[in-house]
Amino acid sequence: MNDSFFSRHEQTLNGALNAIRTRGYWSPFNEMPSPRAYGETAAAEGESAFKAHIGRPFELDQPGSGTVGEERSPFGFALNISYPKAEPDALIAAAQKAQTHYRKAGPKAWIGVSLEIVARLNRASFEIAHSVMHTTGQAFMMAFQAGGPHAQDRALEAIAYAWDAMRDVPETAYWEKPQGKNPPLAMEKRFTIVPRGIGLVIGCCTFPTWNSYPGLFADLATGNGVIVKPHPAAILPLAITVRIARQVLEEAGFDPNVVTLLATAPNDGALVQSLATRDEIRLIDFTGSTANGDWLETHARQAQVYTEKAGVNQIVIDSADELKPMVRNIAFSLALYSGQMCTAPQNIYVPREGIKTSEGTISFDDVAQAFADAVQKLTADPAKAVELTGAIQNKGVLERIEQVSAYGAPLLDSVTLQHPTYPEAKVSTPILRKLDAGRDEPIFTQEWFGPIAFVIATDSTGQSLELAGRIARTRGALTLSVYSTDEQTLDAASEAAVIGGVALSINLTGGVFVNQSSAFSDFHATGANPAANASLSDAAFVANRFRVVQSRRHVPQRDPA
Amino acid sequence: MNDSFFSRHEQTLNGALNAIRTRGYWSPFNEMPSPRAYGETAAAEGESAFKAHIGRPFELDQPGSGTVGEERSPFGFALNISYPKAEPDALIAAAQKAQTHYRKAGPKAWIGVSLEIVARLNRASFEIAHSVMHTTGQAFMMAFQAGGPHAQDRALEAIAYAWDAMRDVPETAYWEKPQGKNPPLAMEKRFTIVPRGIGLVIGCCTFPTWNSYPGLFADLATGNGVIVKPHPAAILPLAITVRIARQVLEEAGFDPNVVTLLATAPNDGALVQSLATRDEIRLIDFTGSTANGDWLETHARQAQVYTEKAGVNQIVIDSADELKPMVRNIAFSLALYSGQMCTAPQNIYVPREGIKTSEGTISFDDVAQAFADAVQKLTADPAKAVELTGAIQNKGVLERIEQVSAYGAPLLDSVTLQHPTYPEAKVSTPILRKLDAGRDEPIFTQEWFGPIAFVIATDSTGQSLELAGRIARTRGALTLSVYSTDEQTLDAASEAAVIGGVALSINLTGGVFVNQSSAFSDFHATGANPAANASLSDAAFVANRFRVVQSRRHVPQRDPA
C-alpha cells in the first residue's frame, strides 16, 4: 500500500529530481485555472466546496473538544467557520502515538504518502483558491496560482530534496578491511533514517499554503509528525490541506494524527510560545514577523527552527534602454496584491542626477513621476485594478499607509477603490513617497509591509548598491532588482547581492516580475540575511530533519563478485 | 593554479565520493606507520621534526605579537614551545581581508586547496603522530593512526560531502516558460555558492586533529576562512596543521590568513566566549565539555554551531556464544587510551540472574569477575600495557578515578604503572565498580571520562535496553554495544538505539572495537542525542556552511537542441 503511492508518483518525483539539479522551468501542475487542465466541472465544484464551508463547522476527526475560528474575508464578510479546538497536549500525545508506526514505515512510504497528498491538493486547487482568496485578500487568479499549483510545486520541491538526501544513505553496506596476511575484518552495516520527532508549522495570513507547504512536506517526507498551526486569520486553506493529508495517511494504513490542525483564535501568542518550546517539538517552520521569528530562534532551542521574517526589498536603477518597459514592470510589482508579498519591492534607488537611457538622460523627478503615472494607470479602472491588487488583508496595512504619508515628499497617494463585486472589500492602491538617501535612512531601512514604496534619491549608483548590499545584509531582504545597461555596474550589483545574501533580478522589463519566484528554479530566500534563516528549498532545508542511526555486526567474508 | 590542485586529487575525491555513498571500507591513506607506505626515512624525519619543536618558538607569519604556550607531555616533560600570540580582533580582520579573494575563487579552488592540505598532512603523519602523542598521552600507534591517517580520512570525508553538496547546484541554468501562443519567457540564471564567513574551530585535548579536521575542512572546502583555536594543552598538532594549510594557500595564490591559529594559555574561557559571539564568526565547530558546548549553542546565536560533548556509552549483555571473546573485546575497549575516548564504553549492563552461553548460564558475579580478570591480564605487563593505555592526559581524570571508588562495590582497582621509557608519565589502568540498576542510577547516568567503567546488575535485558535507550536519549551517547544470541533481542536493541539516537555495535568479539569508527563507513555521532548536535560527516554537516545567491536575466530564446 505504502509503496504503491511511491510507484504511482515515481515519474513525477523523477521529474522533480531532475528539475532541482538543472533548475530550468518545470512543473507537473498547470498554473492556469482552465477546464482543459482541471476538468470541465472543477471550477464550479471548487467554488461550491468553498461556499459549503461558510457558516459551518469544519469536520476533522482529531483529538479535542469545542470549536474556534473568527476568520473574515478581506473582501468584506465573515466566514463563520468553526474549527475543532485542540489542546497542544492532546495533539502532541496523539502525534507521538501516531508517529511510531509512521517512523518505522521508512522513506519510501513517507515519500509516497507526501506525493499522494500533493496530488490530491492539486485536484482541490479551486476549493483552495477560493479559501486563499477569502482569507488573504488575494485576487482569484493569484489565489489560484500561488495558493494552488505554485504552492504544490514548492511542496513537491521539498519532497524531492528530502528523497534526494535520504536516498544518498544506503540501507546496508558491506565493509571489509584487509588485515595483511590475516583474514579481513568483514561487517554488515545497516543505516536507519530516523525522523526528528514532531514538527510544528506556523502559517502566515498572506500565503497560508505557499509558505507552509515546504516545511509541512519536508517534515512529512522525512518521517516526522506535524502539527499545523495556521494564522488565526487564514485557517481554512490549511484546514483543507490537513484534512486531505489525514485522508491519505489513513488510506495508507497510518494513524491520521501524524498530521493535525491547531486552529486558534486571534492573539494566540502565548499558546504558540508554550507549544513551540515543548521538548517533543523538534522542528519548527515559521513565516511571519521578525519579532515572533526571533523569539522562536532564541527560545525554541530544543528544535531546528526555520524562519522567514521581515525584509527590505530594493531596486537599484542605474540606466535603461527604455524607461517605459522598466517602469511598467516595476509598477506591476508594486500593485500586485497591494505589495503584501514578502518579495515585493519597497526601496527604489535613483541617482539624483538622473539616469541614462537611449532617449537621453532622464532626471530623478521625471523617473519618479513615471512610476507615479504607471501605478496610477494600472489602478485607474477599479474593475481591472482589483484583479491585480486584491484586498488589504488586515488593519495594520491600512495603518501603515496612513503613517507613511508623514515621511518624505508626496509622489502618489493611496486611493481607496470600490470593489465591483464585494462592496465591503478594503482595496487600496500603492502610496509612493520620495525620500533622500542622505537624510531618510531610518525610514527606508524599515520594512513597510503593504502597498508602500519609496523612490530614493542617491548620490550615485555606487551609493545605491552600497545601500542595497548593506541593508539586505543587516535588515534582511528576499529580492534585489537592478536596471543597468552597463556590464560593470551589473557585476557590481552581483557583488552587492552576494554581500547582502539576496537573489538578484537583472533588467526585468517583460513578463517576469521581481516578486515572483519559480519553484525548482529560483531559490526563495537565501538563509544568508535576516529575512530568513533558510532557503525554499535546498539540501540544507531538509538535511537536518532526519538523522541516521547505524548498526554493525560481523558477517562471513563475501566472495569478491 | 587553483584548479591544478583539484585535478591533482580528483581521483582521490572520486574515491571518497563513491565511499560515502556505498560506505564500504575505503581509505587513500595507509594506517600503518610503515616505511613501505611512508618512505624509509619518514619515521626518523618525523620524530626529528617533532623534537625540533621542543623548547623553540613555533614560527607562523600571522598577525600578532608576543608568545603563548604551556604544553606538557602527559609522558612527563614540558614541551616549552612558544606560539605566536594573537588578538582575536586582529585574526578576524585578517580573515575578513583574506576571505574576499578566497570566496571569489569558487568551489573547485576551495576543494583543490583542501585536498592538497590533506595530502601534505599525510606526508607529515609522523611529525603529527609524535605531537599528538606528547600532547594527548596517546601511545604512539594510536597517535599515528587516529592523529594521522584516520584524522585525514575524516578531513577528506568532510571535503567529499562539501563537494557533493556544492556540485548539486548548477552554475547556470536556462529557464524557458511557455506562454501559450506568445513567445516563451526565457532567462539565464546564475547560482553563486557564498560561504558563511569565518569559522571558528575549537579543538579538544584528547583528539586534537581527529575531532577538529572535519569542521576545519568542511569550512575551508565551502570557501570560509577559519580561526583554529586548539585546546591549550594540545596546540602543537593543530599548529603544524595550520602551518601546512597556510603554505598551501600561499602557493595557490591566496592570502594565508584564510587560516590562522589562536594559541592560548590555560583557562581561556572568557577569551573564547568573547570571540565565539562576535558577529563575524558564522560557523563554530566545538569538541569538549557539555558545559562549554551548551554555552556556545545558547550564546553564539549568530553562528551555525556544531558540538560534540559528553555522553554515556553503554554495553548491554544479554547472552553470548562464548564468554571469553566477548570479555576480551570489551576489556580492550576499556583499556584503550585509558578510556579517554568519547566513544569508550562506561556502563556494562548484565542481568543479575546471569547470562546464557553455550557453556551454560554464567552468574552476574562470574561475568563481572571475567571483566576484571581480562583487564588485569591486558595491563599486567607495564611495557605492553602502556602501548595500549598511553598516559593520562590531565589531572581531572586521575581525580575521577579517586572519586569513583566511593561508589558501588569494588571489582578491579586502578593501578599506577611505571612507564618503561618515560618514568614521569602518568599511567593508570582501568577501575571497575559493580553497581545496581535499581539503586545507583544517579551515578551511572553521569559521564565518568577516563579509565572508569561499571558492571551494572539489571533485572533483565529488557531493563538493560530501556536504560540504554533512555540514557542515550537524555544524557547523550556516541556508542551502544549489545551482545546477544537472540535475534529478537537484537531487534529490540536496534529499537533502543533508534530511541537513543545512538550507533549500535552487535556482538563484537574480534578485531573491531566499539570505540573505533571507520571514516567513510561509520557515522561518528548521530546528532540525535545530547552527545552531539551533528554527525561526522553527513550532508547536514556541510549543507549549512554555504548559501546560494542567484541572479537571473532575460536572454534570447534558445533553439531547442
mmCIF file of N, CA, C and O in Angstrom, chain B residues 114-153:
data_model
loop_
_atom_site.group_PDB
_atom_site.id
_atom_site.type_symbol
_atom_site.label_atom_id
_atom_site.label_comp_id
_atom_site.label_asym_id
_atom_site.label_seq_id
_atom_site.Cartn_x
_atom_site.Cartn_y
_atom_site.Cartn_z
ATOM 1 N N SER B 114 41.882 22.373 -0.248
ATOM 2 C CA SER B 114 41.619 21.494 0.897
ATOM 3 C C SER B 114 42.262 20.123 0.692
ATOM 4 O O SER B 114 42.876 19.562 1.601
ATOM 5 N N LEU B 115 42.120 19.586 -0.522
ATOM 6 C CA LEU B 115 42.678 18.263 -0.804
ATOM 7 C C LEU B 115 44.203 18.283 -0.735
ATOM 8 O O LEU B 115 44.831 17.336 -0.246
ATOM 9 N N GLU B 116 44.794 19.361 -1.228
ATOM 10 C CA GLU B 116 46.257 19.446 -1.205
ATOM 11 C C GLU B 116 46.749 19.531 0.249
ATOM 12 O O GLU B 116 47.762 18.918 0.612
ATOM 13 N N ILE B 117 46.045 20.279 1.085
ATOM 14 C CA ILE B 117 46.444 20.363 2.504
ATOM 15 C C ILE B 117 46.407 18.973 3.130
ATOM 16 O O ILE B 117 47.342 18.563 3.822
ATOM 17 N N VAL B 118 45.348 18.242 2.869
ATOM 18 C CA VAL B 118 45.232 16.908 3.466
ATOM 19 C C VAL B 118 46.359 16.003 2.970
ATOM 20 O O VAL B 118 46.968 15.256 3.754
ATOM 21 N N ALA B 119 46.682 16.102 1.689
ATOM 22 C CA ALA B 119 47.774 15.274 1.141
ATOM 23 C C ALA B 119 49.092 15.601 1.855
ATOM 24 O O ALA B 119 49.876 14.713 2.185
ATOM 25 N N ARG B 120 49.307 16.880 2.117
ATOM 26 C CA ARG B 120 50.562 17.244 2.801
ATOM 27 C C ARG B 120 50.530 16.853 4.274
ATOM 28 O O ARG B 120 51.564 16.516 4.857
ATOM 29 N N LEU B 121 49.361 16.927 4.881
ATOM 30 C CA LEU B 121 49.246 16.455 6.264
ATOM 31 C C LEU B 121 49.610 14.974 6.324
ATOM 32 O O LEU B 121 50.252 14.518 7.266
ATOM 33 N N ASN B 122 49.177 14.233 5.300
ATOM 34 C CA ASN B 122 49.506 12.807 5.302
ATOM 35 C C ASN B 122 51.019 12.606 5.304
ATOM 36 O O ASN B 122 51.543 11.747 6.026
ATOM 37 N N ARG B 123 51.711 13.422 4.520
ATOM 38 C CA ARG B 123 53.173 13.266 4.479
ATOM 39 C C ARG B 123 53.806 13.669 5.810
ATOM 40 O O ARG B 123 54.915 13.243 6.126
ATOM 41 N N ALA B 124 53.098 14.486 6.597
ATOM 42 C CA ALA B 124 53.621 14.901 7.906
ATOM 43 C C ALA B 124 53.106 13.995 9.026
ATOM 44 O O ALA B 124 53.177 14.363 10.210
ATOM 45 N N SER B 125 52.609 12.821 8.676
ATOM 46 C CA SER B 125 51.925 11.975 9.676
ATOM 47 C C SER B 125 52.823 11.614 10.861
ATOM 48 O O SER B 125 52.346 11.542 11.997
ATOM 49 N N PHE B 126 54.113 11.377 10.625
ATOM 50 C CA PHE B 126 54.980 11.004 11.753
ATOM 51 C C PHE B 126 55.202 12.192 12.693
ATOM 52 O O PHE B 126 55.138 12.049 13.917
ATOM 53 N N GLU B 127 55.455 13.360 12.125
ATOM 54 C CA GLU B 127 55.634 14.550 12.966
ATOM 55 C C GLU B 127 54.359 14.807 13.771
ATOM 56 O O GLU B 127 54.409 15.082 14.973
ATOM 57 N N ILE B 128 53.229 14.681 13.104
ATOM 58 C CA ILE B 128 51.953 14.914 13.792
ATOM 59 C C ILE B 128 51.713 13.825 14.840
ATOM 60 O O ILE B 128 51.229 14.110 15.942
ATOM 61 N N ALA B 129 52.086 12.589 14.522
ATOM 62 C CA ALA B 129 51.886 11.492 15.475
ATOM 63 C C ALA B 129 52.614 11.778 16.788
ATOM 64 O O ALA B 129 52.043 11.647 17.873
ATOM 65 N N HIS B 130 53.881 12.164 16.692
ATOM 66 C CA HIS B 130 54.626 12.464 17.926
ATOM 67 C C HIS B 130 54.019 13.662 18.656
ATOM 68 O O HIS B 130 53.974 13.695 19.882
ATOM 69 N N SER B 131 53.540 14.636 17.894
ATOM 70 C CA SER B 131 52.922 15.813 18.509
ATOM 71 C C SER B 131 51.624 15.437 19.218
ATOM 72 O O SER B 131 51.333 15.941 20.306
ATOM 73 N N VAL B 132 50.865 14.552 18.586
ATOM 74 C CA VAL B 132 49.619 14.102 19.208
ATOM 75 C C VAL B 132 49.945 13.286 20.467
ATOM 76 O O VAL B 132 49.361 13.483 21.539
ATOM 77 N N MET B 133 50.912 12.393 20.330
ATOM 78 C CA MET B 133 51.310 11.552 21.473
ATOM 79 C C MET B 133 51.681 12.419 22.663
ATOM 80 O O MET B 133 51.206 12.194 23.786
ATOM 81 N N HIS B 134 52.483 13.440 22.430
ATOM 82 C CA HIS B 134 53.029 14.206 23.558
ATOM 83 C C HIS B 134 52.180 15.415 23.951
ATOM 84 O O HIS B 134 52.650 16.299 24.664
ATOM 85 N N THR B 135 50.968 15.440 23.457
ATOM 86 C CA THR B 135 50.006 16.416 23.992
ATOM 87 C C THR B 135 48.799 15.686 24.581
ATOM 88 O O THR B 135 48.269 16.091 25.601
ATOM 89 N N THR B 136 48.443 14.557 23.963
ATOM 90 C CA THR B 136 47.233 13.860 24.420
ATOM 91 C C THR B 136 47.530 12.733 25.408
ATOM 92 O O THR B 136 46.659 12.351 26.189
ATOM 93 N N GLY B 137 48.733 12.174 25.337
ATOM 94 C CA GLY B 137 49.031 10.988 26.127
ATOM 95 C C GLY B 137 48.723 9.686 25.404
ATOM 96 O O GLY B 137 48.847 8.606 25.987
ATOM 97 N N GLN B 138 48.317 9.758 24.155
ATOM 98 C CA GLN B 138 48.097 8.513 23.402
ATOM 99 C C GLN B 138 49.423 7.783 23.192
ATOM 100 O O GLN B 138 50.463 8.423 23.001
ATOM 101 N N ALA B 139 49.355 6.461 23.201
ATOM 102 C CA ALA B 139 50.525 5.680 22.814
ATOM 103 C C ALA B 139 50.823 5.951 21.337
ATOM 104 O O ALA B 139 49.946 6.405 20.597
ATOM 105 N N PHE B 140 52.060 5.655 20.923
ATOM 106 C CA PHE B 140 52.456 6.076 19.581
ATOM 107 C C PHE B 140 51.561 5.543 18.480
ATOM 108 O O PHE B 140 51.170 6.282 17.571
ATOM 109 N N MET B 141 51.218 4.251 18.549
ATOM 110 C CA MET B 141 50.457 3.671 17.436
ATOM 111 C C MET B 141 49.110 4.361 17.258
ATOM 112 O O MET B 141 48.708 4.670 16.145
ATOM 113 N N MET B 142 48.429 4.591 18.379
ATOM 114 C CA MET B 142 47.145 5.295 18.269
ATOM 115 C C MET B 142 47.347 6.734 17.803
ATOM 116 O O MET B 142 46.594 7.245 16.975
ATOM 117 N N ALA B 143 48.373 7.378 18.345
ATOM 118 C CA ALA B 143 48.641 8.771 17.952
ATOM 119 C C ALA B 143 48.886 8.850 16.448
ATOM 120 O O ALA B 143 48.429 9.786 15.779
ATOM 121 N N PHE B 144 49.596 7.844 15.913
ATOM 122 C CA PHE B 144 49.844 7.838 14.473
ATOM 123 C C PHE B 144 48.537 7.632 13.711
ATOM 124 O O PHE B 144 48.191 8.401 12.810
ATOM 125 N N GLN B 145 47.808 6.592 14.113
ATOM 126 C CA GLN B 145 46.619 6.245 13.320
ATOM 127 C C GLN B 145 45.505 7.277 13.486
ATOM 128 O O GLN B 145 45.010 7.834 12.520
ATOM 129 N N ALA B 146 45.100 7.518 14.728
ATOM 130 C CA ALA B 146 43.966 8.424 14.956
ATOM 131 C C ALA B 146 44.346 9.870 14.668
ATOM 132 O O ALA B 146 43.537 10.648 14.165
ATOM 133 N N GLY B 147 45.598 10.226 15.003
ATOM 134 C CA GLY B 147 46.029 11.611 14.784
ATOM 135 C C GLY B 147 46.440 11.880 13.356
ATOM 136 O O GLY B 147 46.394 13.024 12.897
ATOM 137 N N GLY B 148 46.856 10.819 12.645
ATOM 138 C CA GLY B 148 47.325 10.964 11.273
ATOM 139 C C GLY B 148 46.292 10.495 10.256
ATOM 140 O O GLY B 148 45.296 11.180 10.015
ATOM 141 N N PRO B 149 46.513 9.308 9.672
ATOM 142 C CA PRO B 149 45.654 8.877 8.554
ATOM 143 C C PRO B 149 44.159 8.843 8.867
ATOM 144 O O PRO B 149 43.358 9.207 8.005
ATOM 145 N N HIS B 150 43.777 8.422 10.078
ATOM 146 C CA HIS B 150 42.326 8.388 10.348
ATOM 147 C C HIS B 150 41.741 9.800 10.418
ATOM 148 O O HIS B 150 40.608 10.028 9.991
ATOM 149 N N ALA B 151 42.499 10.724 10.990
ATOM 150 C CA ALA B 151 42.031 12.124 11.006
ATOM 151 C C ALA B 151 41.976 12.666 9.587
ATOM 152 O O ALA B 151 41.044 13.398 9.218
ATOM 153 N N GLN B 152 42.985 12.300 8.790
ATOM 154 C CA GLN B 152 42.989 12.761 7.380
ATOM 155 C C GLN B 152 41.799 12.168 6.623
ATOM 156 O O GLN B 152 41.200 12.838 5.769
ATOM 157 N N ASP B 153 41.445 10.907 6.939
ATOM 158 C CA ASP B 153 40.240 10.312 6.347
ATOM 159 C C ASP B 153 39.010 11.153 6.663
ATOM 160 O O ASP B 153 38.175 11.421 5.796
#
